[in-house]
XYZ file of C-alpha atoms in Angstrom:
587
model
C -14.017 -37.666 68.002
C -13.209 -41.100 66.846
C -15.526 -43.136 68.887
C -13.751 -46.608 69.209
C -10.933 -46.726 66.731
C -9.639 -48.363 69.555
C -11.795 -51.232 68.696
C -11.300 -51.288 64.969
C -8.243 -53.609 64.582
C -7.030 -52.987 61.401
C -6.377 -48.993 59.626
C -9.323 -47.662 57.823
C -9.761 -48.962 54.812
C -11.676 -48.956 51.458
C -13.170 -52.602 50.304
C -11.364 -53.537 47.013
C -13.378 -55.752 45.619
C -12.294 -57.171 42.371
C -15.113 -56.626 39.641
C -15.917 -59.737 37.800
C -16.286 -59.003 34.130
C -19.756 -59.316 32.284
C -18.621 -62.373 30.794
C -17.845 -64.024 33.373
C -20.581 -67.317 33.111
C -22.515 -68.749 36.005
C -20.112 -71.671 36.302
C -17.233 -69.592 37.089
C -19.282 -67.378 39.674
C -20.588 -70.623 41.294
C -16.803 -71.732 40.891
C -16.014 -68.668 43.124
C -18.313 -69.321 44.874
C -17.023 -72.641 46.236
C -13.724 -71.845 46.753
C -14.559 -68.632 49.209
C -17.521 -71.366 51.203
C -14.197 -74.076 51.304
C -11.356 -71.935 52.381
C -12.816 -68.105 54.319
C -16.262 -68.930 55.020
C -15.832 -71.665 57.749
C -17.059 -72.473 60.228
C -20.328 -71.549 59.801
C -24.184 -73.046 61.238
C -24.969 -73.963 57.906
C -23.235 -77.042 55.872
C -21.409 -76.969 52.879
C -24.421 -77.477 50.706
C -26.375 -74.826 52.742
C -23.751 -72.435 52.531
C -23.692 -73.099 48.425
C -27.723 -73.003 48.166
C -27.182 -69.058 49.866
C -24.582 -68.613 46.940
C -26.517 -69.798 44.074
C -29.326 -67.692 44.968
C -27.146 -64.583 45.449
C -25.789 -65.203 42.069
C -28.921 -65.283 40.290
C -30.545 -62.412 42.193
C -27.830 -59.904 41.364
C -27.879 -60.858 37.641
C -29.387 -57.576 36.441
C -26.706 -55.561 38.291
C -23.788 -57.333 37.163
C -20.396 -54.944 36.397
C -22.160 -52.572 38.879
C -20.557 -50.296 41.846
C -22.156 -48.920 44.943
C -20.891 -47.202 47.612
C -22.027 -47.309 51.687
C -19.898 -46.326 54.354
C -19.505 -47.710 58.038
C -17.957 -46.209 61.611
C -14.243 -48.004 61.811
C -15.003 -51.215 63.973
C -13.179 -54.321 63.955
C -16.338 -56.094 62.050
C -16.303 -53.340 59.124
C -12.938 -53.779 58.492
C -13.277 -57.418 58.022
C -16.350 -56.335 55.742
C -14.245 -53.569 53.526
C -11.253 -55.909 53.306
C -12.517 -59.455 52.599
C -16.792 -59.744 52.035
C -16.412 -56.668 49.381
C -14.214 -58.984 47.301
C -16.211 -62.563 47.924
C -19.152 -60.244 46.599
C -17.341 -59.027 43.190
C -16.146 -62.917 43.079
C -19.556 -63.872 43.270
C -22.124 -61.638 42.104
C -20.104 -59.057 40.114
C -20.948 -56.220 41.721
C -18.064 -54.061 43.683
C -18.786 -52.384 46.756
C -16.524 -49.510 48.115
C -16.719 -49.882 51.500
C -15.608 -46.814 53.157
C -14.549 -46.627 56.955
C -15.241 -43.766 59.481
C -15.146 -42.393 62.920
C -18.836 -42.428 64.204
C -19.134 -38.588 64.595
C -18.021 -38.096 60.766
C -20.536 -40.645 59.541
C -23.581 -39.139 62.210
C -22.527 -35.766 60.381
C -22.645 -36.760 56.964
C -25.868 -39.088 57.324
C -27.407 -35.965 58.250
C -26.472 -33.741 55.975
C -27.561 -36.681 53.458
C -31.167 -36.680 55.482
C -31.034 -32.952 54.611
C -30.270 -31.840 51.315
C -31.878 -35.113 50.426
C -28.994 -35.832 47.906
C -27.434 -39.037 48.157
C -23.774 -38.910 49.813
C -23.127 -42.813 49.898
C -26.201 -45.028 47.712
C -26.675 -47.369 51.663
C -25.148 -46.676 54.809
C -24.058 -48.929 57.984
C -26.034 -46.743 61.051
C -26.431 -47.202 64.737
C -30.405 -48.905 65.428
C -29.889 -45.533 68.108
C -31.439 -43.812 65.138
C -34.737 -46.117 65.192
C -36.911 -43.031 66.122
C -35.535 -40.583 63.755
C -35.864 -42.215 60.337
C -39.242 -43.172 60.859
C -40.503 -39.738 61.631
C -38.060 -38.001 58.245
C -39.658 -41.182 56.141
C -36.532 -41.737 54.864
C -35.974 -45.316 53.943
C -36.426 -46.500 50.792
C -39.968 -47.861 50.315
C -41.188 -46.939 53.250
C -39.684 -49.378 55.829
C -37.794 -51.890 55.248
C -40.292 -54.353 55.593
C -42.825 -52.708 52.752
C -39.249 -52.392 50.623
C -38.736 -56.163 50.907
C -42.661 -57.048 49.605
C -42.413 -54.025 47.104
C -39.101 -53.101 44.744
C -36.736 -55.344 47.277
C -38.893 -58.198 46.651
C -36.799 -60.212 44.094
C -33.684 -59.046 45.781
C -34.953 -60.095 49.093
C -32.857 -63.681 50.096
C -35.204 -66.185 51.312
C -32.654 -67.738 53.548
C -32.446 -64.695 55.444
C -34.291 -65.760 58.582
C -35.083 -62.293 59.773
C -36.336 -64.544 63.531
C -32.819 -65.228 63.444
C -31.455 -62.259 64.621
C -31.128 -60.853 67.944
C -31.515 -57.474 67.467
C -34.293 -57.086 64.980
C -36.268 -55.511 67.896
C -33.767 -53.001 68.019
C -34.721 -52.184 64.181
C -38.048 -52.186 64.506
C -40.662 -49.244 64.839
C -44.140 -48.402 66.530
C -45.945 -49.676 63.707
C -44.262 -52.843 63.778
C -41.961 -52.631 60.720
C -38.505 -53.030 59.932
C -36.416 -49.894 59.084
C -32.643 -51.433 59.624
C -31.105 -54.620 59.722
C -28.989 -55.593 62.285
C -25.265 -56.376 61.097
C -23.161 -55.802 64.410
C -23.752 -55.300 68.093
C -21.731 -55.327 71.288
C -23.193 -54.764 74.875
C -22.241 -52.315 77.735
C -20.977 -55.567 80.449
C -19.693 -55.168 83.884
C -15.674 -56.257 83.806
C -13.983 -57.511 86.775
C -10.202 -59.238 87.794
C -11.598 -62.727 88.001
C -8.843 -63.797 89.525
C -7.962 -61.306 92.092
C -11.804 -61.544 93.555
C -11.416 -65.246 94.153
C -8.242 -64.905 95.997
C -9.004 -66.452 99.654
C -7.643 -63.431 101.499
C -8.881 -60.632 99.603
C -12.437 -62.698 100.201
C -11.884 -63.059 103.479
C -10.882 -59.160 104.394
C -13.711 -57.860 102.630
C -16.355 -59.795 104.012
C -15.234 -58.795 107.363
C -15.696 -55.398 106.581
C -19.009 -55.454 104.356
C -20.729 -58.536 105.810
C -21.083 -60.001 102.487
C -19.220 -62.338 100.008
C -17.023 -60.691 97.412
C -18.603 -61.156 93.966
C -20.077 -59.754 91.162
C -22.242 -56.994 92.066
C -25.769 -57.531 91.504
C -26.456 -53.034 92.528
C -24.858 -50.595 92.864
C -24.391 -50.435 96.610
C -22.111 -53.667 96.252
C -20.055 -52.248 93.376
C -19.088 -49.156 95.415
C -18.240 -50.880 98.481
C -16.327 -53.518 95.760
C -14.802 -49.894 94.679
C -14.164 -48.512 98.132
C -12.377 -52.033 98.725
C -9.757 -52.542 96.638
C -9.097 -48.663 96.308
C -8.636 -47.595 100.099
C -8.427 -50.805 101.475
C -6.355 -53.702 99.372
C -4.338 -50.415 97.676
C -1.550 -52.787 96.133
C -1.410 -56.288 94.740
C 1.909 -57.916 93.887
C 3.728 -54.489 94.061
C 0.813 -52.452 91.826
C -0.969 -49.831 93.158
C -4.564 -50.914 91.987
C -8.373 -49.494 91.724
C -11.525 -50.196 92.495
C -12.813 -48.270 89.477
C -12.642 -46.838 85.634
C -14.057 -44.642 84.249
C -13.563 -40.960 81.875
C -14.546 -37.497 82.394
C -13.175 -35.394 80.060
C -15.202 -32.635 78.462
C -15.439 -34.364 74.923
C -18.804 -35.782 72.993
C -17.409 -39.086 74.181
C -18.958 -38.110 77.709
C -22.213 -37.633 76.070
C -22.574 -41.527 74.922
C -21.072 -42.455 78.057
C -24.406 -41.387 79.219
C -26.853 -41.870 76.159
C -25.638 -45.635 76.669
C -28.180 -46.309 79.252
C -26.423 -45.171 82.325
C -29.621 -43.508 83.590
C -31.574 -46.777 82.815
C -28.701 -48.678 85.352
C -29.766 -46.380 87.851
C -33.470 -46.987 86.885
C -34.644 -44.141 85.242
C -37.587 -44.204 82.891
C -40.502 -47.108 82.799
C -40.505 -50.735 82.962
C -40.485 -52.205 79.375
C -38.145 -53.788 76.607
C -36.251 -53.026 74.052
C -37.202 -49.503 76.014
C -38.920 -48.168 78.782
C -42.750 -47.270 78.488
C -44.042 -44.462 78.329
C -40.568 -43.149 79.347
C -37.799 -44.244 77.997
C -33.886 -44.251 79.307
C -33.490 -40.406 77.883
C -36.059 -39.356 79.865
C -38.883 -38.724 77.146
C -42.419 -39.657 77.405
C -44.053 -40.993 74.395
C -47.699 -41.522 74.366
C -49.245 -43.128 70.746
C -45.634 -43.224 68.878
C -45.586 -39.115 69.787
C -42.583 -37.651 72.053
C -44.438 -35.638 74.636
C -40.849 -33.869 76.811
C -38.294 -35.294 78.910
C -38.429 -32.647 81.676
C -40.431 -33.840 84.625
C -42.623 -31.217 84.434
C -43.465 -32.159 81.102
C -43.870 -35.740 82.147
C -40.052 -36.967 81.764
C -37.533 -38.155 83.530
C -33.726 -36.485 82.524
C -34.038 -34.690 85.357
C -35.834 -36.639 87.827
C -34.284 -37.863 90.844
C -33.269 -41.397 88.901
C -31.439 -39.400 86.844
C -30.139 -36.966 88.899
C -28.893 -39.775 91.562
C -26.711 -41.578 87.990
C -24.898 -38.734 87.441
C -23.977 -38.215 91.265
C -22.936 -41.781 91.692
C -21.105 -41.436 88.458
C -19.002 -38.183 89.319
C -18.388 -39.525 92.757
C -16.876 -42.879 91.747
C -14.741 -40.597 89.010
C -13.013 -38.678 91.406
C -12.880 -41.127 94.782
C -12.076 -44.671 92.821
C -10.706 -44.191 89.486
C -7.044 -43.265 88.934
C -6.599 -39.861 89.366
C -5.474 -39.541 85.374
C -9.199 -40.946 84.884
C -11.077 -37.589 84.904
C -9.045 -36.149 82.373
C -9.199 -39.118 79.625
C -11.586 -39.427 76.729
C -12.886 -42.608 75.852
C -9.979 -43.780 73.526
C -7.496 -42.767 75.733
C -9.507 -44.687 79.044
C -10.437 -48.064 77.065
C -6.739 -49.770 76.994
C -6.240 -48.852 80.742
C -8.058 -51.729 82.511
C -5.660 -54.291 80.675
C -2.869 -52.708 82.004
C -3.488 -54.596 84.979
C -4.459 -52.125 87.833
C -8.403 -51.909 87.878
C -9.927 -54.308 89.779
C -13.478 -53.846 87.989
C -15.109 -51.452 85.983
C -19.020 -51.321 85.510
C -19.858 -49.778 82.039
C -17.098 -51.244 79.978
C -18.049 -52.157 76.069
C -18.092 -55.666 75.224
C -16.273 -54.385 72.107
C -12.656 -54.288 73.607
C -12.630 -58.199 73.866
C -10.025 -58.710 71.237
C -8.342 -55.737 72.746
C -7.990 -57.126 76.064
C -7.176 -60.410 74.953
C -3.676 -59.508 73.927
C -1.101 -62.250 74.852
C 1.252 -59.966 76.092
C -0.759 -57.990 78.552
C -1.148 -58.726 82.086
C -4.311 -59.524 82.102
C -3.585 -62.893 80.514
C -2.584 -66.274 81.315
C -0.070 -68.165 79.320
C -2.553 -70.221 78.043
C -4.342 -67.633 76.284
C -7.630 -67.406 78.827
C -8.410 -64.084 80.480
C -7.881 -63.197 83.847
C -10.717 -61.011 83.809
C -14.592 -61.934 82.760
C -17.494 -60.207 82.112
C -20.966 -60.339 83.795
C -24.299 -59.068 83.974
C -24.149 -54.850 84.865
C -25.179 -54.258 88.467
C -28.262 -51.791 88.535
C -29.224 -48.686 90.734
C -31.314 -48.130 93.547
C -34.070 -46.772 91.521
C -34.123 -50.173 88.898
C -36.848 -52.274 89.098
C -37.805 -55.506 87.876
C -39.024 -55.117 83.882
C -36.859 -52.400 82.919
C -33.967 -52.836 80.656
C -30.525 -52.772 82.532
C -27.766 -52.234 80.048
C -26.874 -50.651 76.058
C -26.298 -52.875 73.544
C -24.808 -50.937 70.409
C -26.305 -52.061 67.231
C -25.099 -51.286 63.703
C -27.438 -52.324 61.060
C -27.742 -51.854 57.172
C -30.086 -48.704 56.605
C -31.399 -47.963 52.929
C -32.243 -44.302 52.188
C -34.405 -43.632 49.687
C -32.001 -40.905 48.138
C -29.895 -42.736 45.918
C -30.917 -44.501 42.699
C -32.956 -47.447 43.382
C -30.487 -49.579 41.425
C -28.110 -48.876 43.491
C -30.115 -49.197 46.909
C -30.888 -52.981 45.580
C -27.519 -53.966 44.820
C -27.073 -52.357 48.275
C -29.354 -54.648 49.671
C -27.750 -57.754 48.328
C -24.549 -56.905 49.606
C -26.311 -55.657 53.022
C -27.705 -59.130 53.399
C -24.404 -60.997 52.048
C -22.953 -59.532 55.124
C -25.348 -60.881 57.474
C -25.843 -64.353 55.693
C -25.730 -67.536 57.970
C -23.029 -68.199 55.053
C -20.602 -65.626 56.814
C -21.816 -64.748 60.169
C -20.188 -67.144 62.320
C -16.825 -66.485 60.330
C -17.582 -62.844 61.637
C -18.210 -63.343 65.187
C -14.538 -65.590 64.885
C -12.686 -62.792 63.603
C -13.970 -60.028 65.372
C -16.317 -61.329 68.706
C -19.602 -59.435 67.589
C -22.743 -61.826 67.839
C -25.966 -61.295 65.416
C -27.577 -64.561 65.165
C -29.106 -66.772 67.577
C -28.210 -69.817 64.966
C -24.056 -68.278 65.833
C -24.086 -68.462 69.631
C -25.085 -71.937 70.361
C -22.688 -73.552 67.334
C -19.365 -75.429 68.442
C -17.046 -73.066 67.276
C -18.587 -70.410 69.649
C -18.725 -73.002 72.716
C -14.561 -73.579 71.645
C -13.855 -69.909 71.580
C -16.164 -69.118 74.892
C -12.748 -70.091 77.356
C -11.096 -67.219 75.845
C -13.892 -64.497 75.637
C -14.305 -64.140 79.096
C -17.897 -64.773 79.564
C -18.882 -63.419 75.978
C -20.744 -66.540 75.115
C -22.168 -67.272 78.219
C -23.829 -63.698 78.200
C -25.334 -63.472 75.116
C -26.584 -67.420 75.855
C -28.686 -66.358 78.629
C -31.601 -64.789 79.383
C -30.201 -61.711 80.619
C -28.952 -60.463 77.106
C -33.098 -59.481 76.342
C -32.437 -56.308 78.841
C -29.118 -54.831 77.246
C -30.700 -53.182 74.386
C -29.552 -49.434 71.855
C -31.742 -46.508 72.360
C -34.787 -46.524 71.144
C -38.199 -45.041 69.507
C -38.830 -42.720 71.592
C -35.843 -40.479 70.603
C -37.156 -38.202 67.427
C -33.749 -36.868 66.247
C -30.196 -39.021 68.203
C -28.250 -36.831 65.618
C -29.390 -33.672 67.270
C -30.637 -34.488 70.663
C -27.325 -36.679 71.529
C -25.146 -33.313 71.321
C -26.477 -32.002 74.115
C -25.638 -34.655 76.762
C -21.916 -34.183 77.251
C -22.356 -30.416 77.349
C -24.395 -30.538 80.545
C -22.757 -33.415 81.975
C -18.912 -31.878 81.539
C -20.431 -29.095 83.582
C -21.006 -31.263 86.975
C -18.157 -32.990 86.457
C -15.814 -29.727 86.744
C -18.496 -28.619 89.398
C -19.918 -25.948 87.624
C -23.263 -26.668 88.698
C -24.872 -29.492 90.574
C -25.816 -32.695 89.098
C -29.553 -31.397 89.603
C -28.412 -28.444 87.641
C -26.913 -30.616 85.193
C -29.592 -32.666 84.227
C -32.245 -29.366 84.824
C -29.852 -28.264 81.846
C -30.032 -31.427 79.638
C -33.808 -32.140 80.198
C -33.986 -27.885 78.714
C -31.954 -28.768 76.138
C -33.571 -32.188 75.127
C -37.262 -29.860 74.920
C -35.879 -27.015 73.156
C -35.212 -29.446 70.893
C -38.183 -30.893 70.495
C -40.035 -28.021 70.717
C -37.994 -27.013 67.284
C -39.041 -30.127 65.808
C -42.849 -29.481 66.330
C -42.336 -25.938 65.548
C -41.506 -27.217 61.986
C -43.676 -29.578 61.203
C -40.987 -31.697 59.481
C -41.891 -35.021 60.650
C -45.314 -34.831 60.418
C -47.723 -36.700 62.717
C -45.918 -38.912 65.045
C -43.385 -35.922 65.496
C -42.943 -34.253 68.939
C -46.115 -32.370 70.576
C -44.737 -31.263 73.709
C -46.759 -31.875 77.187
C -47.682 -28.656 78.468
C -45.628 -27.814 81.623
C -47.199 -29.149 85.645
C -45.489 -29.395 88.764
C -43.362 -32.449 89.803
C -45.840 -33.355 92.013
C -48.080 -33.715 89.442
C -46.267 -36.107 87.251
C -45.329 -38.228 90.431
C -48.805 -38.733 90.881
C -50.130 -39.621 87.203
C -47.057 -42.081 87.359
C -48.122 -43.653 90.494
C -52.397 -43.403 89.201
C -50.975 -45.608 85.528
C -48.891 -48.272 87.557
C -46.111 -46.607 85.754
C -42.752 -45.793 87.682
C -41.132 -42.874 85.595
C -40.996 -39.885 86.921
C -39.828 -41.922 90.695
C -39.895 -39.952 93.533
C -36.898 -39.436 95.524
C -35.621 -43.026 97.964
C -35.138 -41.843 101.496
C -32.404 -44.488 100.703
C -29.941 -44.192 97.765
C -27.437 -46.924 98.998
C -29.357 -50.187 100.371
C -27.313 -52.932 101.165
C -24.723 -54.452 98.482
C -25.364 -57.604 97.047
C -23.053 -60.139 95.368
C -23.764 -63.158 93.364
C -20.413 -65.681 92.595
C -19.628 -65.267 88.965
C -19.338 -69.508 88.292
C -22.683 -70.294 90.422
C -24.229 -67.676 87.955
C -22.745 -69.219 85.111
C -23.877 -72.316 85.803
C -27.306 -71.038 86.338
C -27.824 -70.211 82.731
C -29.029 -72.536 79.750
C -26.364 -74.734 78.571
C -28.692 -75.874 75.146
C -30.361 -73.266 73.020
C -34.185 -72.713 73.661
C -36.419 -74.187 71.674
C -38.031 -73.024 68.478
C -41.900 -71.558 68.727
């Protein structure tokens, strides 16, 4: 399955870098130097001089690997291909070491990474991975050093840029373990937003009708009960708009391991399943597994979890419902390539789990989703959140893909690795990313000019990831001991309530099985040692509800007597204007 080639932008590529010869001197590398901070590396947060202080010290660091060549690979994303094409030969210009910078579809690289894990023979010397797999390295004490963080005070040390400004970055919670150390550094991420048709939702008439009917304004929902009557609206109700037959919702529902990160991507944490807590939910976590002292204890709700607890169960229902009563009928049958174009072909109203990822791709001139003057018609806002969320809990997925070192291949390599892992995420480059390709690391990128000049055209891009709401869109996290196994087993069960099989309680009975046996396997082994799964020994539901209830926990919930209270709207530009316009101050 290639998982968002859709997004990439450009055909998969390998980075070819030109190698700077041995001779090459210091004043032609700081030469080079100059010429890629001048002409490709603007704008950027720092100045000139700043920008040429980062080179200088990259030069001298990667002295003693000079005429080198590494490999890593990365899943094929806009971003990367930016990163194979044009960083892999700034870093030969500059350093003289080439990187081959090989391009994927995620499944391939999940697969291979593995295998890697495994055999414990290098495949690729560092590798671009989601922060999803934050739990597993850990526990296989796989990274090189440790952790990051005792690799960058050990052997990294002298390769280690001190302008790095690890504070910096946004998602370095999302790379971060039990014990408080760094395993992977953030290089991309994009969040799961809620999309809407701007411009149809502040038409006067299409206000007017649907606050006669729901009582309420029409605006972007703030739960779930206002995005279904939103849904309900402009599917049964409004039906057409200038001659189109339009929908109130998108989604996909083909049986394909797409389906399976349609879910892992927080969909059960919308509805608000699992615990209060951030980046994840504690003790429970969006998958539904406890974890008590950095040790998975089940995700069945007998065992103290929540995949199949009525949070859970209630996601998938609202999700198969709104499939087959809102979507286009074609919707059902669609993978996630084949369903991400659709909304900018100007017939979906809204859609509430759409990846902030398919900016660029919606941003095309020529579709009708676009004004003439290059803004969107559409924007993107806050997700709404289920009837089971609660204040404290995260309410969204934000993808991260960060530099991970394995401690498999040479440890040459792995610190020539490093400098080009860092290189990537300099403040040198960063903002230069985020222009060609929309993905945000650094807190330094979002409040700079040339974000606040592009934010018009984004959609709302900006203005998200400048408020406070971005801290509760975060990957998966800790409590997962193995995403490369465990996130098989997600689509399997959920294809099955979708074709109606079995019932969504059946479905999630089924993946909340699956997730233990798993587990259960894992602990059987011994493989990971001691913060590896020890399973909970089964109780009743009843049980569970209660220990929940006795900690001032919330996961497992019990069941609402009401599943849809009234829907609630908030106007999209008062919200806006309710978030900080200057950047928060420095602690």
């Amino acid at each position: 399955m290639k998982r968002r080639d859709v997004l990439k932008g450009g055909a998969a590529t390998v980075g070819v870098g030109l190698l700077l010869k041995s001779g090459v001197s210091h004043a032609q590398q700081v030469d080079a130097a100059k010429k890629w901070v001048d002409s490709e590396f603007q704008p950027s947060s720092l100045s000139k001089d700043e920008q040429m202080a980062e080179m200088e010290w990259f030069i001298n660091a990667s002295k003693p690997f000079k005429g080198l060549q590494v490999s890593c690979v990365s899943e094929i994303l806009k971003v990367h291909d930016y990163e194979s094409k044009t960083l892999t030969k700034a870093f030969a210009d500059i350093t003289g070491i080439k990187v081959n910078h090989d391009m994927m579809d995620e499944g391939l690289l999940v697969d291979k990474i593995e295998v890697e894990m495994q055999s414990g023979r290098p495949i690729y010397d560092f590798w671009m991975n989601d922060s999803d797999f934050i739990g597993t390295h850990p526990r296989y004490q796989d990274i090189v050093g440790g952790s990051l963080t005792d690799f960058m005070a050990g052997d990294g040390k002298d390769f280690t840029n001190p302008h790095l400004d690890l504070p910096d970055f946004m998602g370095l919670s999302f790379g971060t373990f039990t014990d408080g150390k760094l395993y992977q550094l953030p290089d991309q991420q994009f969040a799961n937003l809620y999309w809407f048709r701007y411009d149809w939702f502040k038409r006067p008439e299409l206000q007017a009708q649907f606050k006669q009917k729901f009582g309420y304004d029409l605006g972007v929902p703030v739960n779930w009960s206002a995005y279904e009557d939103i849904a309900e609206f402009f599917t049964n109700d409004v039906k057409n708009i200038d001659g189109v037959r339009v929908y109130g919702h998108m989604d996909y529902g083909k049986k394909d391991p797409s389906l399976g990160w349609r879910f892992t991507d927080a969909w059960l944490s919308m509805a608000g399943a699992g615990d209060r807590g951030l980046p994840n939910g504690k003790p429970v976590d969006e998958w539904g597994i406890r974890m008590t002292d950095g040790i998975p204890r089940g995700s069945s709700v007998t065992r103290g979890g929540d995949a199949n607890g009525p949070a859970a169960v209630y996601a998938l229902t609202k999700y198969v419902e709104w499939l087959k009563k809102y979507a286009p009928p074609e919707a059902a049958g669609m993978d996630f390539l084949e369903a991400g174009p659709v909304p900018g072909q100007g017939h979906i109203a809204q859609q509430m789990f759409w990846y902030s990822a398919f900016t660029s791709a919606l941003s095309d001139p020529k579709l009708p989703v676009m004004n003439p003057d290059g803004t969107p018609k559409w924007r993107m806002a806050p997700s709404p959140h289920g009837a089971y969320w609660k204040e404290g809990m995260k309410l969204g997925y934000q993808d991260c893909g960060c530099w991970t070192m394995l401690k498999y291949a040479p440890l040459e390599k792995v610190k020539a690795g490093w400098l080009y892992a860092q290189f990537c995420t300099s403040k040198t480059v960063s903002l230069k990313k985020f222009v060609v390709s929309n993905h945000l690391i650094r807190t330094s990128d979002v409040w700079t000019q040339a974000a606040t000049d592009l934010a018009p055209k984004l959609g709302g891009l900006v203005e998200f990831y400048r408020s406070p709401a971005v801290k509760q869109w975060t990957p998966t996290g800790v409590n997962v001991p193995d995403y490369g196994k465990m996130a098989q087993v997600w689509w399997q069960n959920v294809s099955n309530a979708i074709s109606g099989q079995v019932t969504p309680q059946q479905a999630m009975d089924g993946l909340a099985r699956d997730q233990d046996a798993i587990m259960e396997r894992i602990e059987r082994s011994g493989v990971q040692g001691k913060l590896g799964p020890k399973l909970n020994k089964p109780e009743t539901a009843e049980y569970w509800y209660a220990q929940a209830e006795k900690d001032g926990n919330l996961a497992p919930q019990r069941k609402l007597a009401n599943e849809k209270p009234k829907g609630e709207t908030v106007d999209y530009d008062t919200l806006i204007k309710s978030w900080p316009a200057t950047p928060p101050k420095k602690a």
